[in-house]
PDB file of C-alpha atoms in Angstrom:
ATOM      1  CA  MET A   1      54.266 209.373  38.233  1.00 45.00           C
ATOM      2  CA  ALA A   2      54.396 208.278  34.053  1.00 57.00           C
ATOM      3  CA  THR A   3      52.326 210.239  31.712  1.00 73.00           C
ATOM      4  CA  LEU A   4      49.502 208.674  30.596  1.00 82.00           C
ATOM      5  CA  LEU A   5      47.964 209.088  27.142  1.00 89.00           C
ATOM      6  CA  PRO A   6      44.809 211.083  26.720  1.00 87.00           C
ATOM      7  CA  VAL A   7      41.704 208.855  26.118  1.00 87.00           C
ATOM      8  CA  PRO A   8      41.104 209.478  22.317  1.00 89.00           C
ATOM      9  CA  HIS A   9      37.771 211.065  20.975  1.00 86.00           C
ATOM     10  CA  MET A  10      36.526 208.102  19.248  1.00 89.00           C
ATOM     11  CA  TYR A  11      36.250 206.336  22.862  1.00 88.00           C
ATOM     12  CA  VAL A  12      32.675 204.849  23.541  1.00 88.00           C
ATOM     13  CA  GLU A  13      32.329 202.712  26.459  1.00 87.00           C
ATOM     14  CA  LYS A  14      31.931 199.133  25.957  1.00 92.00           C
ATOM     15  CA  TYR A  15      28.319 198.814  27.515  1.00 91.00           C
ATOM     16  CA  LEU A  16      27.330 201.404  24.501  1.00 90.00           C
ATOM     17  CA  ILE A  17      29.522 199.886  21.833  1.00 93.00           C
ATOM     18  CA  GLU A  18      27.487 196.535  22.758  1.00 94.00           C
ATOM     19  CA  GLU A  19      23.914 198.079  23.108  1.00 92.00           C
ATOM     20  CA  ARG A  20      24.130 199.751  19.514  1.00 93.00           C
ATOM     21  CA  ILE A  21      25.773 196.960  17.581  1.00 95.00           C
ATOM     22  CA  ALA A  22      22.420 194.610  19.614  1.00 96.00           C
ATOM     23  CA  TRP A  23      20.340 197.124  18.085  1.00 95.00           C
ATOM     24  CA  PHE A  24      21.900 197.098  14.619  1.00 97.00           C
ATOM     25  CA  ILE A  25      21.647 193.352  14.618  1.00 97.00           C
ATOM     26  CA  LYS A  26      17.838 193.051  15.577  1.00 96.00           C
ATOM     27  CA  ASN A  27      16.668 195.829  13.228  1.00 97.00           C
ATOM     28  CA  LYS A  28      19.005 196.218  10.494  1.00 98.00           C
ATOM     29  CA  TYR A  29      21.089 193.048  10.129  1.00 98.00           C
ATOM     30  CA  LYS A  30      18.419 190.629   9.967  1.00 97.00           C
ATOM     31  CA  PRO A  31      16.355 192.339   7.381  1.00 96.00           C
ATOM     32  CA  LEU A  32      19.665 192.443   5.072  1.00 98.00           C
ATOM     33  CA  CYS A  33      20.408 188.932   5.416  1.00 98.00           C
ATOM     34  CA  LYS A  34      16.639 188.206   4.353  1.00 97.00           C
ATOM     35  CA  LEU A  35      17.147 190.498   1.513  1.00 96.00           C
ATOM     36  CA  LYS A  36      20.426 188.562   0.238  1.00 96.00           C
ATOM     37  CA  ASN A  37      19.108 185.307   1.358  1.00 96.00           C
ATOM     38  CA  LYS A  38      22.698 184.976   3.070  1.00 96.00           C
ATOM     39  CA  SER A  39      24.569 185.928   6.278  1.00 98.00           C
ATOM     40  CA  GLU A  40      25.592 189.388   6.011  1.00 98.00           C
ATOM     41  CA  ARG A  41      29.085 190.785   7.186  1.00 98.00           C
ATOM     42  CA  LYS A  42      29.032 192.325  11.114  1.00 98.00           C
ATOM     43  CA  PHE A  43      32.465 193.568  10.831  1.00 98.00           C
ATOM     44  CA  ILE A  44      35.785 194.391   8.899  1.00 98.00           C
ATOM     45  CA  PHE A  45      39.070 193.543  10.522  1.00 98.00           C
ATOM     46  CA  ILE A  46      42.328 195.462   9.551  1.00 98.00           C
ATOM     47  CA  GLU A  47      45.324 194.728  11.200  1.00 98.00           C
ATOM     48  CA  LYS A  48      47.194 197.715  12.887  1.00 98.00           C
ATOM     49  CA  GLU A  49      49.917 198.223  10.460  1.00 98.00           C
ATOM     50  CA  HIS A  50      47.462 198.417   7.345  1.00 98.00           C
ATOM     51  CA  PHE A  51      45.203 200.677   9.452  1.00 98.00           C
ATOM     52  CA  GLN A  52      48.006 203.068  10.385  1.00 98.00           C
ATOM     53  CA  ASN A  53      49.814 202.905   6.704  1.00 98.00           C
ATOM     54  CA  PHE A  54      46.077 204.111   5.501  1.00 98.00           C
ATOM     55  CA  ILE A  55      45.765 207.137   8.032  1.00 98.00           C
ATOM     56  CA  PHE A  56      49.296 208.071   7.136  1.00 98.00           C
ATOM     57  CA  LEU A  57      48.429 208.135   3.550  1.00 98.00           C
ATOM     58  CA  ALA A  58      45.197 210.106   4.146  1.00 98.00           C
ATOM     59  CA  ASN A  59      46.928 212.588   6.487  1.00 97.00           C
ATOM     60  CA  THR A  60      49.614 213.040   3.628  1.00 97.00           C
ATOM     61  CA  LYS A  61      46.890 213.610   0.952  1.00 97.00           C
ATOM     62  CA  GLY A  62      44.233 215.555   2.870  1.00 96.00           C
ATOM     63  CA  GLY A  63      46.866 217.521   5.479  1.00 95.00           C
ATOM     64  CA  PRO A  64      46.238 217.475   9.436  1.00 93.00           C
ATOM     65  CA  ASP A  65      42.768 219.324   9.027  1.00 95.00           C
ATOM     66  CA  GLY A  66      41.631 216.895   6.425  1.00 96.00           C
ATOM     67  CA  ALA A  67      39.338 213.849   7.104  1.00 95.00           C
ATOM     68  CA  VAL A  68      38.400 210.398   5.790  1.00 96.00           C
ATOM     69  CA  ARG A  69      34.966 210.110   4.213  1.00 96.00           C
ATOM     70  CA  ILE A  70      34.199 206.495   4.746  1.00 96.00           C
ATOM     71  CA  TYR A  71      31.037 205.326   2.459  1.00 97.00           C
ATOM     72  CA  PHE A  72      28.668 202.210   2.697  1.00 97.00           C
ATOM     73  CA  ALA A  73      28.830 200.124  -0.380  1.00 98.00           C
ATOM     74  CA  SER A  74      27.925 196.837  -1.632  1.00 98.00           C
ATOM     75  CA  TYR A  75      30.183 194.214  -3.664  1.00 97.00           C
ATOM     76  CA  PRO A  76      28.833 193.412  -6.790  1.00 94.00           C
ATOM     77  CA  ASN A  77      27.406 189.720  -7.582  1.00 92.00           C
ATOM     78  CA  ASP A  78      29.765 188.643  -9.704  1.00 91.00           C
ATOM     79  CA  ASN A  79      33.408 187.370 -10.396  1.00 90.00           C
ATOM     80  CA  SER A  80      34.908 191.028  -9.813  1.00 89.00           C
ATOM     81  CA  ALA A  81      34.050 190.547  -5.963  1.00 94.00           C
ATOM     82  CA  PRO A  82      36.215 188.650  -3.407  1.00 96.00           C
ATOM     83  CA  LYS A  83      35.259 185.337  -3.513  1.00 95.00           C
ATOM     84  CA  GLY A  84      32.628 184.694  -0.941  1.00 95.00           C
ATOM     85  CA  PHE A  85      31.866 188.269  -0.381  1.00 97.00           C
ATOM     86  CA  GLU A  86      29.566 188.638  -3.365  1.00 97.00           C
ATOM     87  CA  ASP A  87      26.673 191.206  -2.544  1.00 97.00           C
ATOM     88  CA  LEU A  88      27.702 191.548   1.197  1.00 98.00           C
ATOM     89  CA  LEU A  89      28.376 194.845   2.678  1.00 98.00           C
ATOM     90  CA  THR A  90      31.990 196.536   2.177  1.00 98.00           C
ATOM     91  CA  LEU A  91      33.540 199.869   2.698  1.00 98.00           C
ATOM     92  CA  ILE A  92      34.912 202.831   0.329  1.00 98.00           C
ATOM     93  CA  PHE A  93      37.623 205.121   2.049  1.00 98.00           C
ATOM     94  CA  VAL A  94      38.242 208.417   0.546  1.00 98.00           C
ATOM     95  CA  PRO A  95      40.512 211.024   2.116  1.00 98.00           C
ATOM     96  CA  ALA A  96      38.843 214.330   2.045  1.00 96.00           C
ATOM     97  CA  GLU A  97      40.479 218.049   2.611  1.00 96.00           C
ATOM     98  CA  LYS A  98      39.154 220.728   4.781  1.00 93.00           C
ATOM     99  CA  LYS A  99      37.548 223.330   2.290  1.00 91.00           C
ATOM    100  CA  GLY A 100      36.107 226.396   4.437  1.00 88.00           C
ATOM    101  CA  GLN A 101      33.831 224.943   6.892  1.00 85.00           C
ATOM    102  CA  GLU A 102      33.353 221.225   5.157  1.00 89.00           C
ATOM    103  CA  HIS A 103      35.660 218.545   3.836  1.00 92.00           C
ATOM    104  CA  SER A 104      36.079 217.562   0.099  1.00 94.00           C
ATOM    105  CA  ASP A 105      36.336 214.295  -1.471  1.00 96.00           C
ATOM    106  CA  LEU A 106      39.779 214.158  -3.064  1.00 97.00           C
ATOM    107  CA  GLU A 107      39.060 213.066  -6.567  1.00 95.00           C
ATOM    108  CA  GLY A 108      40.772 209.726  -7.650  1.00 96.00           C
ATOM    109  CA  GLN A 109      41.260 208.575  -4.154  1.00 97.00           C
ATOM    110  CA  TYR A 110      39.240 205.643  -3.681  1.00 98.00           C
ATOM    111  CA  TYR A 111      40.185 202.809  -1.196  1.00 98.00           C
ATOM    112  CA  ASP A 112      38.804 199.498  -0.175  1.00 98.00           C
ATOM    113  CA  PHE A 113      39.951 196.971   1.963  1.00 98.00           C
ATOM    114  CA  ASP A 114      40.282 193.641   0.577  1.00 97.00           C
ATOM    115  CA  PRO A 115      39.553 190.757   2.757  1.00 97.00           C
ATOM    116  CA  ILE A 116      41.311 188.038   0.850  1.00 96.00           C
ATOM    117  CA  SER A 117      44.658 190.016   0.865  1.00 96.00           C
ATOM    118  CA  GLY A 118      44.203 191.610   4.173  1.00 96.00           C
ATOM    119  CA  HIS A 119      45.227 194.905   2.318  1.00 97.00           C
ATOM    120  CA  PHE A 120      43.908 198.415   1.073  1.00 98.00           C
ATOM    121  CA  GLN A 121      43.440 198.811  -2.504  1.00 97.00           C
ATOM    122  CA  LYS A 122      43.325 201.721  -4.829  1.00 98.00           C
ATOM    123  CA  LEU A 123      39.765 201.592  -6.489  1.00 97.00           C
ATOM    124  CA  SER A 124      38.925 203.518  -9.816  1.00 96.00           C
ATOM    125  CA  TYR A 125      36.065 205.910  -9.847  1.00 96.00           C
ATOM    126  CA  SER A 126      34.298 203.589 -12.170  1.00 95.00           C
ATOM    127  CA  VAL A 127      34.489 200.382  -9.323  1.00 96.00           C
ATOM    128  CA  ALA A 128      34.271 202.776  -6.324  1.00 97.00           C
ATOM    129  CA  SER A 129      30.965 204.370  -7.552  1.00 96.00           C
ATOM    130  CA  THR A 130      29.195 201.025  -8.640  1.00 96.00           C
ATOM    131  CA  SER A 131      29.707 199.633  -5.240  1.00 97.00           C
ATOM    132  CA  VAL A 132      28.394 202.665  -3.397  1.00 97.00           C
ATOM    133  CA  SER A 133      25.062 203.113  -6.044  1.00 96.00           C
ATOM    134  CA  LYS A 134      24.949 199.376  -5.352  1.00 97.00           C
ATOM    135  CA  PHE A 135      24.364 199.645  -1.722  1.00 97.00           C
ATOM    136  CA  GLN A 136      21.930 202.796  -2.190  1.00 96.00           C
ATOM    137  CA  LYS A 137      19.828 201.107  -4.796  1.00 96.00           C
ATOM    138  CA  ASN A 138      19.276 197.764  -2.955  1.00 96.00           C
ATOM    139  CA  ASP A 139      20.491 197.984   1.136  1.00 97.00           C
ATOM    140  CA  LEU A 140      19.844 201.096   1.669  1.00 96.00           C
ATOM    141  CA  LYS A 141      16.227 200.891   0.539  1.00 95.00           C
ATOM    142  CA  GLU A 142      15.561 198.393   2.761  1.00 96.00           C
ATOM    143  CA  LEU A 143      17.452 200.358   5.680  1.00 97.00           C
ATOM    144  CA  ASN A 144      15.339 203.150   4.696  1.00 96.00           C
ATOM    145  CA  LYS A 145      12.372 201.334   6.221  1.00 95.00           C
ATOM    146  CA  THR A 146      14.448 201.460   9.753  1.00 95.00           C
ATOM    147  CA  VAL A 147      14.665 204.911  10.388  1.00 93.00           C
ATOM    148  CA  ASP A 148      12.181 207.930  10.752  1.00 88.00           C
ATOM    149  CA  THR A 149      14.015 210.615   8.992  1.00 85.00           C
ATOM    150  CA  PRO A 150      12.654 211.889   5.585  1.00 87.00           C
ATOM    151  CA  GLU A 151      16.322 211.805   4.300  1.00 89.00           C
ATOM    152  CA  GLY A 152      16.669 207.984   4.995  1.00 93.00           C
ATOM    153  CA  ASP A 153      19.427 206.125   6.606  1.00 95.00           C
ATOM    154  CA  THR A 154      23.085 206.971   6.555  1.00 94.00           C
ATOM    155  CA  LYS A 155      25.008 207.023   3.361  1.00 95.00           C
ATOM    156  CA  SER A 156      28.501 207.985   4.367  1.00 95.00           C
ATOM    157  CA  ILE A 157      30.346 209.225   7.612  1.00 94.00           C
ATOM    158  CA  ILE A 158      33.156 211.571   7.970  1.00 93.00           C
ATOM    159  CA  TYR A 159      36.107 211.103  10.367  1.00 94.00           C
ATOM    160  CA  THR A 160      38.686 213.949  11.062  1.00 94.00           C
ATOM    161  CA  ILE A 161      42.482 213.187  10.579  1.00 95.00           C
ATOM    162  CA  LYS A 162      42.996 214.489  14.089  1.00 94.00           C
ATOM    163  CA  LYS A 163      40.743 211.583  15.770  1.00 93.00           C
ATOM    164  CA  LEU A 164      42.088 208.826  13.380  1.00 96.00           C
ATOM    165  CA  LEU A 165      45.656 209.613  14.272  1.00 96.00           C
ATOM    166  CA  GLU A 166      44.317 209.522  17.927  1.00 94.00           C
ATOM    167  CA  LEU A 167      42.778 206.093  17.562  1.00 95.00           C
ATOM    168  CA  SER A 168      46.122 205.296  15.719  1.00 97.00           C
ATOM    169  CA  GLU A 169      48.421 206.199  18.721  1.00 96.00           C
ATOM    170  CA  GLU A 170      45.798 204.380  21.151  1.00 96.00           C
ATOM    171  CA  MET A 171      46.764 201.297  19.198  1.00 97.00           C
ATOM    172  CA  ASP A 172      50.180 201.474  20.083  1.00 97.00           C
ATOM    173  CA  TYR A 173      49.852 202.493  23.908  1.00 95.00           C
ATOM    174  CA  GLN A 174      47.479 199.616  24.027  1.00 96.00           C
ATOM    175  CA  LYS A 175      49.894 197.295  21.701  1.00 96.00           C
ATOM    176  CA  ALA A 176      46.648 196.258  19.795  1.00 98.00           C
ATOM    177  CA  SER A 177      46.774 193.668  17.056  1.00 98.00           C
ATOM    178  CA  GLY A 178      44.275 195.845  15.113  1.00 98.00           C
ATOM    179  CA  VAL A 179      40.726 197.077  14.718  1.00 98.00           C
ATOM    180  CA  LYS A 180      37.491 195.408  14.036  1.00 98.00           C
ATOM    181  CA  ILE A 181      34.716 198.302  12.266  1.00 97.00           C
ATOM    182  CA  TYR A 182      31.696 197.074  13.544  1.00 97.00           C
ATOM    183  CA  PHE A 183      28.484 197.719  11.208  1.00 97.00           C
ATOM    184  CA  SER A 184      25.975 199.138  14.206  1.00 95.00           C
ATOM    185  CA  SER A 185      23.619 202.045  14.418  1.00 93.00           C
ATOM    186  CA  TYR A 186      22.150 204.427  17.021  1.00 90.00           C
ATOM    187  CA  ARG A 187      19.630 203.165  19.288  1.00 89.00           C
ATOM    188  CA  ASN A 188      16.062 204.248  19.576  1.00 85.00           C
ATOM    189  CA  ILE A 189      16.371 206.487  22.493  1.00 72.00           C
ATOM    190  CA  ASP A 190      13.938 209.377  22.839  1.00 56.00           C
ATOM    191  CA  THR A 191      15.444 211.000  26.055  1.00 49.00           C
ATOM    192  CA  ASP A 192      19.252 210.810  25.844  1.00 54.00           C
ATOM    193  CA  HIS A 193      19.946 212.464  22.242  1.00 53.00           C
ATOM    194  CA  SER A 194      23.651 213.604  23.552  1.00 57.00           C
ATOM    195  CA  ARG A 195      24.725 209.913  23.164  1.00 68.00           C
ATOM    196  CA  ASP A 196      22.483 208.406  20.239  1.00 73.00           C
ATOM    197  CA  GLN A 197      22.341 211.788  18.101  1.00 75.00           C
ATOM    198  CA  TYR A 198      20.487 210.562  15.267  1.00 83.00           C
ATOM    199  CA  PRO A 199      18.557 207.459  16.513  1.00 87.00           C
ATOM    200  CA  LYS A 200      18.268 204.368  14.386  1.00 91.00           C
ATOM    201  CA  GLN A 201      20.909 205.981  12.053  1.00 92.00           C
ATOM    202  CA  LEU A 202      23.179 203.684  10.660  1.00 94.00           C
ATOM    203  CA  ILE A 203      26.826 204.371  12.151  1.00 93.00           C
ATOM    204  CA  LEU A 204      30.245 202.368  12.674  1.00 94.00           C
ATOM    205  CA  GLN A 205      32.044 201.581  15.684  1.00 94.00           C
ATOM    206  CA  PHE A 206      35.960 201.280  15.897  1.00 95.00           C
ATOM    207  CA  VAL A 207      37.088 198.178  18.724  1.00 96.00           C
ATOM    208  CA  LEU A 208      40.654 197.276  18.953  1.00 97.00           C
ATOM    209  CA  THR A 209      41.729 193.807  18.996  1.00 98.00           C
ATOM    210  CA  GLU A 210      44.528 191.804  20.575  1.00 98.00           C
ATOM    211  CA  LEU A 211      45.966 188.500  19.488  1.00 97.00           C
ATOM    212  CA  ILE A 212      45.562 186.066  21.885  1.00 96.00           C
ATOM    213  CA  GLY A 213      46.947 182.420  20.327  1.00 96.00           C
ATOM    214  CA  ASN A 214      46.047 182.991  16.582  1.00 95.00           C
ATOM    215  CA  SER A 215      42.802 184.996  17.307  1.00 97.00           C
ATOM    216  CA  HIS A 216      42.221 188.735  16.996  1.00 98.00           C
ATOM    217  CA  GLU A 217      40.028 189.347  20.155  1.00 98.00           C
ATOM    218  CA  ASP A 218      37.957 192.566  21.071  1.00 98.00           C
ATOM    219  CA  PHE A 219      39.049 194.614  24.238  1.00 97.00           C
ATOM    220  CA  PHE A 220      37.687 197.714  25.662  1.00 95.00           C
ATOM    221  CA  ILE A 221      40.009 200.498  27.221  1.00 93.00           C
ATOM    222  CA  ASP A 222      37.336 201.037  29.977  1.00 91.00           C
ATOM    223  CA  GLU A 223      38.296 197.700  31.374  1.00 93.00           C
ATOM    224  CA  ARG A 224      41.936 198.322  31.212  1.00 93.00           C
ATOM    225  CA  GLU A 225      43.800 198.482  34.408  1.00 92.00           C
ATOM    226  CA  ASP A 226      45.126 202.056  33.819  1.00 91.00           C
ATOM    227  CA  PHE A 227      41.644 203.175  32.530  1.00 88.00           C
ATOM    228  CA  PRO A 228      40.836 205.144  36.154  1.00 85.00           C
ATOM    229  CA  GLN A 229      44.102 206.736  36.158  1.00 85.00           C
ATOM    230  CA  ARG A 230      43.725 208.178  32.724  1.00 84.00           C
ATOM    231  CA  GLU A 231      40.488 209.857  33.755  1.00 71.00           C
ATOM    232  CA  ARG A 232      41.980 211.450  36.749  1.00 71.00           C
ATOM    233  CA  GLN A 233      44.853 212.636  34.812  1.00 68.00           C
ATOM    234  CA  MET A 234      42.347 214.385  32.512  1.00 61.00           C
ATOM    235  CA  LYS A 235      40.826 216.040  35.213  1.00 55.00           C
ATOM    236  CA  ILE A 236      44.166 217.334  36.686  1.00 54.00           C
ATOM    237  CA  ILE A 237      45.146 218.683  33.040  1.00 52.00           C
ATOM    238  CA  ASN A 238      41.708 220.439  32.718  1.00 50.00           C
ATOM    239  CA  ASN A 239      41.620 221.463  36.251  1.00 46.00           C
ATOM    240  CA  GLN A 240      37.744 220.655  36.287  1.00 48.00           C
ATOM    241  CA  ALA A 241      37.535 218.445  38.777  1.00 41.00           C
ATOM    242  CA  ASP A 242      34.156 219.912  40.043  1.00 44.00           C
ATOM    243  CA  LEU A 243      32.667 218.706  36.792  1.00 43.00           C
ATOM    244  CA  ILE A 244      32.854 214.921  37.579  1.00 42.00           C
ATOM    245  CA  ASN A 245      29.875 213.709  39.783  1.00 41.00           C
ATOM    246  CA  LYS A 246      28.030 210.474  40.662  1.00 41.00           C
ATOM    247  CA  GLU A 247      24.720 211.844  38.511  1.00 43.00           C
ATOM    248  CA  VAL A 248      26.300 211.514  35.228  1.00 46.00           C
ATOM    249  CA  SER A 249      28.565 208.518  33.271  1.00 50.00           C
ATOM    250  CA  LYS A 250      31.903 208.452  33.357  1.00 51.00           C
ATOM    251  CA  VAL A 251      32.084 209.458  29.066  1.00 50.00           C
ATOM    252  CA  ASP A 252      29.739 212.157  29.712  1.00 53.00           C
ATOM    253  CA  SER A 253      31.966 213.780  32.425  1.00 51.00           C
ATOM    254  CA  LEU A 254      34.793 213.475  30.162  1.00 47.00           C
ATOM    255  CA  ILE A 255      33.030 215.086  27.496  1.00 44.00           C
ATOM    256  CA  LYS A 256      32.846 217.757  29.361  1.00 45.00           C
ATOM    257  CA  LEU A 257      36.362 217.805  30.265  1.00 44.00           C
ATOM    258  CA  LEU A 258      37.761 217.674  26.759  1.00 42.00           C
ATOM    259  CA  GLY A 259      35.626 220.367  25.596  1.00 38.00           C
ATOM    260  CA  THR A 260      33.909 218.165  22.969  1.00 38.00           C
ATOM    261  CA  ASP A 261      30.208 217.533  22.485  1.00 36.00           C
ATOM    262  CA  SER A 262      30.082 213.627  21.240  1.00 40.00           C
ATOM    263  CA  PHE A 263      32.514 210.531  21.729  1.00 42.00           C
ATOM    264  CA  ASP A 264      30.472 209.137  18.832  1.00 52.00           C
ATOM    265  CA  THR A 265      32.866 208.133  15.977  1.00 57.00           C
ATOM    266  CA  GLY A 266      31.666 210.375  12.944  1.00 78.00           C
ATOM    267  CA  SER A 267      29.289 212.651  11.592  1.00 81.00           C
ATOM    268  CA  PRO A 268      26.691 210.635   9.539  1.00 83.00           C
ATOM    269  CA  CYS A 269      25.127 211.933   5.983  1.00 87.00           C
ATOM    270  CA  PRO A 270      22.547 211.966   6.318  1.00 82.00           C
ATOM    271  CA  PRO A 271      21.288 213.842   7.981  1.00 70.00           C
ATOM    272  CA  ALA A 272      24.167 215.442   8.889  1.00 69.00           C
ATOM    273  CA  THR A 273      25.950 217.857   6.472  1.00 66.00           C
ATOM    274  CA  CYS A 274      27.797 216.254   3.749  1.00 76.00           C
ATOM    275  CA  GLY A 275      30.267 218.468   2.423  1.00 74.00           C
ATOM    276  CA  GLN A 276      31.682 217.982  -1.187  1.00 79.00           C
ATOM    277  CA  THR A 277      31.154 214.303  -1.917  1.00 84.00           C
ATOM    278  CA  LYS A 278      32.527 212.534  -5.010  1.00 81.00           C
ATOM    279  CA  LEU A 279      30.891 209.347  -4.879  1.00 86.00           C
ATOM    280  CA  PRO A 280      26.674 208.932  -5.404  1.00 80.00           C
TER     281      PRO A 280
END
């Protein structure tokens, strides 16, 4: 029997991704569109080569115990923004290194993904800070109305290099064409906090794509033919088949098998510990 790649820790079930995106569209996306009087972005698409090259860069800069902090930001409403993207959401990617129990942003390492050229580009602190500050002054003020926590909605999310490398490996395994990073949010769930740790908080969902004709179409690994075999292999590897039962979902079972507390794709700030951030 051929060795199958373990399911990556950033895996989230299709139904859960779709429910979270739907909650974002209804409760956060529409207010943002109204605020800006134009259609907001729903996702950022990055081709596999460019995504993997950036993860390699972040690994080189921050080391194997490092991370990438992704800040929510907004383009300025002037000629410095990509044409057609003025005022719209964007993301600032910052490699971080492990210091004690937290991750510290690396100084001078600020990147965004240019939707026109289709490449990551390095930014000055001034440009990165201006975009992040604009989001927090305008967008975040509106988004804070959609959450119940006194800390307000999410400003940034941190992802460990190890989990991002797993995702990169999954892209090769699936022969993916790229990844769409969807703006999303935890649902308003009162009873299932293991799946929606911070109800209503803004998050990101990473969805792999495949090239069909000239279009990069979403696909979900739990719909792939080999996914049941990958589940079974994990049971064998961990020698804990008794953890799988009919009363819990597939992902809840896998969480127990892998010894991890969550398959969600990052730690939002706030309300989680933010570590040592360089941007606002």
